[in-house]
Short mmCIF file of C-alpha atoms in Angstrom, two decimals:
data_model
loop_
_atom_site.label_atom_id
_atom_site.label_comp_id
_atom_site.label_asym_id
_atom_site.label_seq_id
_atom_site.Cartn_x
_atom_site.Cartn_y
_atom_site.Cartn_z
CA MET A 1 -27.02 34.05 -26.49
CA VAL A 2 -26.28 37.88 -27.31
CA ILE A 3 -27.48 39.07 -23.78
CA GLY A 4 -25.33 36.51 -22.08
CA ALA A 5 -22.42 37.25 -24.12
CA SER A 6 -22.97 41.15 -23.67
CA LEU A 7 -23.33 40.72 -19.85
CA ALA A 8 -20.14 38.54 -19.70
CA LEU A 9 -18.02 41.03 -21.60
CA ALA A 10 -19.38 43.92 -19.55
CA ALA A 11 -18.71 42.06 -16.25
CA ALA A 12 -15.17 40.95 -17.42
CA GLY A 13 -14.44 44.60 -18.47
CA LEU A 14 -15.40 45.87 -15.07
CA LEU A 15 -13.32 43.12 -13.34
CA LEU A 16 -10.23 43.47 -15.50
CA VAL A 17 -10.60 47.34 -15.84
CA ASP A 18 -10.65 46.74 -19.71
CA GLY A 19 -12.37 49.48 -21.57
CA ALA A 20 -12.33 47.43 -24.91
CA LEU A 21 -14.31 44.53 -23.19
CA MET A 22 -16.87 46.94 -21.68
CA ALA A 23 -17.38 48.79 -24.96
CA ILE A 24 -18.07 45.35 -26.78
CA GLY A 25 -20.55 44.48 -24.05
CA LEU A 26 -22.26 47.86 -24.19
CA ALA A 27 -22.30 47.58 -27.84
CA GLY A 28 -24.07 44.22 -27.73
CA ALA A 29 -26.87 45.72 -25.47
CA VAL A 30 -27.22 48.60 -27.86
CA LEU A 31 -27.57 46.05 -30.61
CA LEU A 32 -30.38 44.15 -28.86
CA ALA A 33 -32.23 47.48 -28.05
CA LEU A 34 -31.91 48.58 -31.77
CA ALA A 35 -33.21 45.15 -32.85
CA ARG A 36 -36.15 45.40 -30.49
CA ILE A 37 -37.11 48.96 -31.64
CA SER A 38 -36.53 48.27 -35.23
CA GLY A 39 -38.86 45.15 -35.13
CA TRP A 40 -41.53 47.17 -33.27
CA TRP A 41 -41.35 49.89 -35.80
CA ASN A 42 -41.47 47.37 -38.66
CA LEU A 43 -44.97 46.42 -37.68
CA ARG A 44 -46.29 50.05 -36.96
CA ARG A 45 -48.93 51.62 -39.20
CA LEU A 46 -49.76 48.61 -41.12
CA GLU A 47 -53.27 47.96 -42.33
CA ALA A 48 -54.79 44.42 -43.24
CA ALA A 49 -57.74 43.29 -45.06
CA VAL A 50 -59.13 39.80 -45.96
CA GLU A 51 -61.84 38.64 -48.36
CA ALA A 52 -63.19 35.27 -47.92
CA PRO A 53 -66.45 33.22 -48.66
CA ASN A 54 -69.40 33.87 -46.28
CA VAL A 55 -70.50 30.24 -46.54
CA ALA A 56 -68.55 27.19 -47.41
CA GLN A 57 -68.39 23.40 -46.57
CA ALA A 58 -65.93 21.55 -44.62
CA GLY A 59 -63.62 19.86 -47.11
CA ASP A 60 -63.97 22.45 -49.73
CA THR A 61 -61.03 24.51 -51.21
CA VAL A 62 -61.43 28.10 -51.12
CA ARG A 63 -59.45 31.29 -52.01
CA LEU A 64 -58.63 33.85 -49.41
CA SER A 65 -57.52 37.35 -50.67
CA MET A 66 -55.10 39.03 -48.22
CA ALA A 67 -53.77 42.67 -48.47
CA VAL A 68 -51.34 44.47 -46.17
CA ARG A 69 -50.76 48.33 -46.74
CA ASN A 70 -47.95 50.20 -45.30
CA ARG A 71 -49.11 53.62 -44.21
CA ARG A 72 -45.79 54.81 -43.44
CA GLN A 73 -44.30 57.82 -45.51
CA PHE A 74 -40.73 56.93 -45.75
CA ILE A 75 -39.72 53.59 -44.10
CA ASP A 76 -40.53 50.25 -45.78
CA ALA A 77 -41.71 47.05 -44.13
CA PHE A 78 -39.60 43.90 -44.34
CA ARG A 79 -39.84 40.04 -43.75
CA LEU A 80 -43.49 39.83 -42.79
CA ARG A 81 -45.41 36.59 -42.24
CA VAL A 82 -49.28 36.69 -42.46
CA THR A 83 -51.39 34.22 -40.76
CA VAL A 84 -55.34 34.22 -41.22
CA GLY A 85 -57.60 31.97 -38.89
CA GLY A 86 -61.24 31.55 -38.70
CA ALA A 87 -64.35 29.38 -38.78
CA GLY A 88 -63.53 25.72 -38.79
CA GLY A 89 -60.12 26.21 -37.48
CA PHE A 90 -58.61 26.85 -41.01
CA GLU A 91 -55.19 28.65 -41.06
CA ALA A 92 -53.92 30.41 -44.18
CA LYS A 93 -50.34 31.61 -44.47
CA ALA A 94 -48.28 33.92 -46.60
CA VAL A 95 -44.91 35.59 -46.66
CA LEU A 96 -44.33 39.18 -47.81
CA PRO A 97 -40.60 39.85 -48.17
CA TRP A 98 -40.99 43.57 -48.53
CA ILE A 99 -43.62 46.25 -48.61
CA ALA A 100 -42.46 49.82 -49.74
CA ALA A 101 -43.78 52.90 -48.03
CA GLN A 102 -47.24 54.15 -49.04
CA SER A 103 -47.80 50.86 -50.99
CA GLU A 104 -49.75 47.61 -50.70
CA ALA A 105 -48.94 43.96 -51.10
CA ALA A 106 -51.67 41.63 -52.06
CA GLY A 107 -52.29 38.01 -53.07
CA GLU A 108 -54.62 34.97 -52.95
CA VAL A 109 -54.11 31.66 -50.96
CA ARG A 110 -56.05 28.48 -51.59
CA ILE A 111 -56.68 26.51 -48.46
CA GLU A 112 -58.85 23.54 -47.66
CA LEU A 113 -61.33 23.96 -44.81
CA PRO A 114 -60.62 21.29 -42.15
CA GLY A 115 -63.81 21.32 -40.30
CA ARG A 116 -67.08 23.15 -39.61
CA GLY A 117 -67.51 26.11 -37.51
CA VAL A 118 -68.86 29.74 -37.41
CA SER A 119 -67.07 33.09 -36.80
CA ASP A 120 -67.94 36.81 -37.08
CA VAL A 121 -64.21 37.85 -36.85
CA LEU A 122 -61.23 36.61 -38.96
CA ASN A 123 -57.96 36.76 -36.98
CA LEU A 124 -55.06 38.09 -39.02
CA THR A 125 -51.68 37.92 -37.36
CA LEU A 126 -48.67 39.89 -38.82
CA ALA A 127 -45.33 38.57 -37.45
CA SER A 128 -41.76 39.52 -38.05
CA ASP A 129 -38.30 38.77 -36.84
CA PHE A 130 -36.67 41.93 -38.61
CA PRO A 131 -33.99 42.91 -38.59
CA TRP A 132 -31.59 40.22 -37.41
CA GLY A 133 -33.88 37.33 -36.25
CA LEU A 134 -33.25 38.33 -32.49
CA PHE A 135 -36.88 38.97 -31.57
CA GLN A 136 -40.34 37.57 -32.81
CA GLN A 137 -42.82 40.32 -32.75
CA GLN A 138 -46.31 40.32 -33.99
CA ARG A 139 -49.49 42.06 -34.33
CA VAL A 140 -53.13 40.74 -34.21
CA PHE A 141 -56.01 42.29 -36.29
CA GLY A 142 -59.59 41.37 -35.74
CA ILE A 143 -61.24 41.76 -39.17
CA SER A 144 -65.02 41.73 -38.97
CA HIS A 145 -66.31 38.94 -41.77
CA PRO A 146 -69.20 36.66 -40.76
CA MET A 147 -68.18 33.18 -42.04
CA ARG A 148 -70.12 29.76 -41.77
CA VAL A 149 -68.35 26.44 -42.59
CA LEU A 150 -71.17 23.83 -42.84
CA PRO A 151 -70.63 20.18 -42.40
CA LYS A 152 -69.23 18.23 -45.38
CA PRO A 153 -72.55 16.48 -46.80
CA VAL A 154 -72.12 12.57 -46.88
CA VAL A 155 -75.14 10.69 -48.11
CA PRO A 156 -75.57 7.57 -46.06
CA VAL A 157 -75.46 4.24 -48.19
CA GLU A 158 -78.43 3.08 -46.22
CA MET A 159 -80.57 5.59 -48.21
CA LEU A 160 -79.06 4.88 -51.58
CA ALA A 161 -80.63 1.49 -52.24
CA GLY A 162 -83.96 -0.10 -51.02
CA ALA A 163 -82.54 -1.15 -47.60
CA GLY A 164 -84.82 -2.64 -44.95
CA ALA A 165 -86.20 -0.64 -42.20
CA LEU A 166 -83.19 -1.40 -40.04
CA GLY A 167 -80.58 -0.99 -42.78
CA SER A 168 -79.99 -4.69 -43.16
CA GLY A 169 -79.50 -4.30 -46.85
CA GLU A 170 -82.05 -6.34 -47.97
CA ARG A 171 -83.58 -5.59 -51.38
CA ARG A 172 -87.25 -5.18 -51.98
CA ARG A 173 -89.48 -4.31 -54.74
CA PRO A 174 -90.14 -0.53 -55.18
CA GLY A 175 -93.21 0.48 -53.46
CA ALA A 176 -95.53 3.42 -54.19
CA ARG A 177 -93.17 5.74 -52.32
CA GLU A 178 -90.33 4.96 -54.49
CA ALA A 179 -89.94 6.29 -58.01
CA VAL A 180 -87.54 5.10 -60.79
CA GLY A 181 -83.82 5.41 -60.10
CA GLU A 182 -81.35 7.75 -61.52
CA LEU A 183 -80.01 7.49 -65.01
CA ARG A 184 -76.64 5.78 -65.13
CA GLY A 185 -75.97 6.00 -68.85
CA LEU A 186 -76.81 4.69 -72.25
CA ARG A 187 -76.27 1.16 -73.60
CA ASP A 188 -76.86 -0.90 -76.82
CA TYR A 189 -80.46 -2.28 -77.10
CA ARG A 190 -80.69 -5.73 -76.01
CA ALA A 191 -83.58 -8.47 -76.60
CA GLY A 192 -86.31 -7.88 -73.86
CA ASP A 193 -85.81 -4.15 -73.26
CA ARG A 194 -88.90 -2.07 -73.25
CA VAL A 195 -89.56 0.22 -76.09
CA LYS A 196 -90.09 3.17 -73.83
CA THR A 197 -86.51 2.94 -72.46
CA VAL A 198 -85.19 3.69 -75.92
CA ALA A 199 -83.48 7.04 -75.93
CA TRP A 200 -84.58 8.24 -79.45
CA ALA A 201 -82.52 11.19 -80.13
CA PRO A 202 -79.17 9.45 -79.21
CA SER A 203 -80.35 6.34 -81.14
CA LEU A 204 -80.90 8.36 -84.38
CA LYS A 205 -77.47 9.73 -84.29
CA SER A 206 -76.15 6.24 -83.62
CA ALA A 207 -78.05 4.74 -86.45
CA ALA A 208 -76.65 7.44 -88.70
CA GLN A 209 -73.24 6.19 -87.87
CA GLY A 210 -74.32 2.58 -88.38
CA GLY A 211 -74.86 1.76 -84.74
CA SER A 212 -77.72 0.38 -82.98
CA LEU A 213 -80.58 1.58 -80.85
CA LEU A 214 -79.44 3.05 -77.44
CA VAL A 215 -81.55 2.48 -74.19
CA ARG A 216 -81.56 4.40 -70.95
CA GLU A 217 -79.97 2.18 -68.08
CA LEU A 218 -81.21 3.29 -64.67
CA ASP A 219 -79.84 2.71 -61.11
CA PRO A 220 -81.99 0.71 -58.72
CA PRO A 221 -84.80 2.84 -57.01
CA GLY A 222 -83.70 4.61 -53.86
CA PHE A 223 -85.35 5.97 -50.74
CA ARG A 224 -88.31 8.19 -51.80
CA PRO A 225 -91.01 8.38 -49.13
CA GLN A 226 -93.50 11.06 -49.07
CA ARG A 227 -92.22 12.53 -45.74
CA VAL A 228 -89.37 11.74 -43.46
CA VAL A 229 -88.44 12.41 -40.15
CA LEU A 230 -84.74 12.58 -39.22
CA LEU A 231 -83.89 11.90 -35.64
CA PHE A 232 -80.44 12.81 -34.32
CA HIS A 233 -79.23 11.68 -30.84
CA SER A 234 -76.13 11.17 -28.85
CA TYR A 235 -77.48 8.30 -26.46
CA GLY A 236 -75.33 5.28 -25.96
CA SER A 237 -75.01 2.70 -23.24
CA ASP A 238 -72.57 3.36 -20.22
CA ARG A 239 -69.73 1.28 -21.98
CA ALA A 240 -70.08 3.23 -25.31
CA LEU A 241 -66.90 5.39 -25.89
CA ILE A 242 -67.66 9.11 -26.68
CA ARG A 243 -65.56 10.26 -29.75
CA PRO A 244 -65.72 13.83 -31.12
CA ASP A 245 -64.62 12.55 -34.47
CA ARG A 246 -67.70 10.29 -34.54
CA PHE A 247 -70.03 13.41 -33.72
CA GLU A 248 -68.51 15.29 -36.75
CA ARG A 249 -69.04 12.33 -39.05
CA ALA A 250 -72.61 11.95 -37.78
CA LEU A 251 -73.45 15.52 -38.43
CA SER A 252 -72.04 15.14 -41.95
CA LEU A 253 -74.18 12.05 -42.41
CA ALA A 254 -77.34 13.79 -41.24
CA TRP A 255 -76.70 16.78 -43.40
CA GLY A 256 -76.16 14.53 -46.34
CA ALA A 257 -79.42 12.84 -45.79
CA VAL A 258 -81.24 16.06 -45.51
CA ARG A 259 -79.83 17.40 -48.71
CA ARG A 260 -80.52 14.34 -50.55
CA LEU A 261 -84.16 14.23 -49.62
CA ARG A 262 -84.65 17.93 -50.25
CA ALA A 263 -83.08 17.53 -53.67
CA ARG A 264 -85.97 14.99 -54.37
CA ARG A 265 -88.46 17.53 -52.83
CA VAL A 266 -89.20 15.30 -49.95
CA PRO A 267 -90.35 17.19 -47.00
CA VAL A 268 -88.19 16.58 -43.79
CA THR A 269 -88.72 17.07 -40.15
CA TRP A 270 -85.49 17.60 -38.24
CA MET A 271 -85.28 16.66 -34.43
CA ALA A 272 -81.99 16.52 -32.54
CA ASP A 273 -81.03 16.33 -28.92
CA PHE A 274 -78.64 19.14 -29.15
CA GLU A 275 -81.47 21.37 -29.94
CA GLU A 276 -83.74 20.10 -27.07
CA TRP A 277 -85.77 18.25 -29.54
CA MET A 278 -87.39 21.09 -31.05
CA PRO A 279 -88.69 19.90 -34.50
CA ARG A 280 -87.71 21.87 -37.70
CA GLU A 281 -89.67 21.65 -40.93
CA ILE A 282 -87.29 21.51 -43.78
CA ALA A 283 -89.41 22.35 -46.85
CA GLY A 284 -87.51 25.16 -48.78
CA ARG A 285 -84.17 26.80 -49.30
CA ASP A 286 -84.54 29.01 -46.36
CA SER A 287 -85.27 26.41 -43.77
CA LEU A 288 -82.44 24.27 -45.17
CA GLY A 289 -80.03 27.15 -44.82
CA ASP A 290 -81.18 27.65 -41.42
CA LEU A 291 -80.46 24.02 -40.49
CA GLY A 292 -77.07 24.27 -42.17
CA ASP A 293 -76.32 27.06 -39.80
CA ALA A 294 -77.52 25.32 -36.81
CA LEU A 295 -75.26 22.43 -37.66
CA ALA A 296 -72.25 24.63 -38.35
CA ARG A 297 -72.73 25.78 -34.54
CA ALA A 298 -73.77 22.43 -33.24
CA VAL A 299 -72.32 21.15 -29.77
CA ARG A 300 -72.79 17.45 -28.73
CA ALA A 301 -75.60 17.14 -26.12
CA PRO A 302 -73.72 15.66 -23.04
CA GLY A 303 -76.54 13.72 -21.23
CA THR A 304 -79.15 12.33 -23.63
CA GLU A 305 -80.98 9.50 -21.94
CA ALA A 306 -82.70 6.48 -23.36
CA HIS A 307 -86.18 7.49 -22.33
CA GLU A 308 -85.84 10.77 -24.39
CA VAL A 309 -85.15 8.86 -27.43
CA GLU A 310 -87.93 6.29 -26.80
CA ALA A 311 -90.45 9.19 -26.16
CA ARG A 312 -89.60 10.84 -29.49
CA LEU A 313 -89.89 7.84 -31.20
CA GLU A 314 -93.25 6.97 -29.66
CA GLU A 315 -94.40 10.45 -30.99
CA LEU A 316 -93.34 9.81 -34.66
CA ASP A 317 -95.04 7.77 -37.51
CA GLY A 318 -94.10 7.15 -41.01
CA GLU A 319 -90.53 6.97 -42.37
CA VAL A 320 -87.97 7.75 -39.72
CA VAL A 321 -84.10 8.07 -40.18
CA VAL A 322 -82.08 7.75 -37.09
CA VAL A 323 -78.51 9.08 -36.94
CA SER A 324 -76.35 8.86 -33.93
CA ASP A 325 -72.63 9.31 -33.14
CA MET A 326 -72.68 6.36 -30.98
CA PRO A 327 -72.30 2.93 -32.23
CA PRO A 328 -75.67 1.15 -33.13
CA ALA A 329 -74.96 -1.81 -30.69
CA SER A 330 -75.34 0.65 -27.83
CA TRP A 331 -78.89 1.94 -28.90
CA ARG A 332 -80.26 -0.61 -31.31
CA GLY A 333 -82.69 -1.99 -28.75
CA LEU A 334 -84.65 1.43 -28.82
CA VAL A 335 -85.61 0.99 -32.49
CA GLU A 336 -86.03 -2.86 -32.87
CA GLY A 337 -89.48 -3.84 -33.50
CA ARG A 338 -90.74 -0.53 -34.79
CA ASP A 339 -91.79 -0.16 -38.38
CA GLY A 340 -90.46 2.25 -40.87
CA ILE A 341 -86.97 3.16 -39.02
CA ARG A 342 -83.66 3.15 -40.78
CA MET A 343 -80.49 3.38 -38.79
CA VAL A 344 -77.51 5.01 -40.05
CA ASP A 345 -74.39 3.32 -38.61
CA VAL A 346 -71.75 6.03 -38.17
CA THR A 347 -69.03 3.23 -37.41
CA ALA A 348 -69.44 2.01 -40.86
CA TYR A 349 -67.96 5.23 -42.35
CA GLU A 350 -64.56 5.14 -40.42
CA ARG A 351 -61.44 5.08 -42.32
CA GLY A 352 -60.45 1.45 -43.30
CA ARG A 353 -63.95 0.08 -43.03
CA GLU A 354 -65.31 -1.57 -45.99
CA MET A 355 -68.55 0.04 -47.33
CA LYS A 356 -71.53 -1.34 -49.29
CA GLY A 357 -70.61 -1.86 -53.01
CA GLY A 358 -66.87 -2.13 -52.25
CA ARG A 359 -66.19 1.38 -51.41
CA ARG A 360 -64.29 2.71 -48.41
CA ALA A 361 -65.10 5.60 -46.19
#
């Protein structure tokens, strides 16, 4: 608008031989030049720094510390907008109205990490429309800061209870591989409770206050094998629809399953098609961290075939957990009839689907 008005006034001044119109048109052009130069200088000799966590999980809320320093001797900086982006596609924003010469503005921003990812550099952008909002100018800083955002761990419900081999939900008696369930809480003693379930220390306090004995109430025993192979694949029939959100969800389920098993000190062998089926032995903190780093970088395998999955299953024995980003209906036939296999249904964890126990994904 300013450019158009300036050109129109200058042209009218030339045609009408009117010095005032020409002067106004030239003044508009000078105004634009000054705005451009002032905006460029407003971003000169500024330095930026960011402090962020090195490792986090998708869905976590983290703090980012940002600082911008004005290195100029006499001229202040005005109306700065700061944007920081990095691993997992997060974006943190802040507004700095004024930074005096030879001073620094700093602050913290809390953000929620939207997804997984890995980056070695954080991109910080300084933008400004100073002085009159006529031009939008910016500078981009690449700040060296390695950062990993791991998938959000989601424990599959198929592993929380004594489900059948194919995740059918049928309860069975705990076997030798399954230990006592986790502690849910304390309740009053009832006829038929075993003496060894009495929590004596809380019971003594309860008795001193005129209460009854208290017993420990445990959840049903869960999935506690001696060793587990977790197989991740992206095979589906020709009619199966490929959805990136399901791949992210399947990675979260696989990561949650591995973490739960390792929390119970169960050795895990990891195999995935996006890693060319190379097995990983997860038996300690270091190997678990390496797997988390691999999942943060994972890219979906585009051409997994049925015979590859079948070959891997033929090589395995014992307890096997199969996780896929494809609907189970498109690959169930590969595991039916095989013992010791649990299927994790990724479609059951979509928003709006009812989960076991009345919970929603």
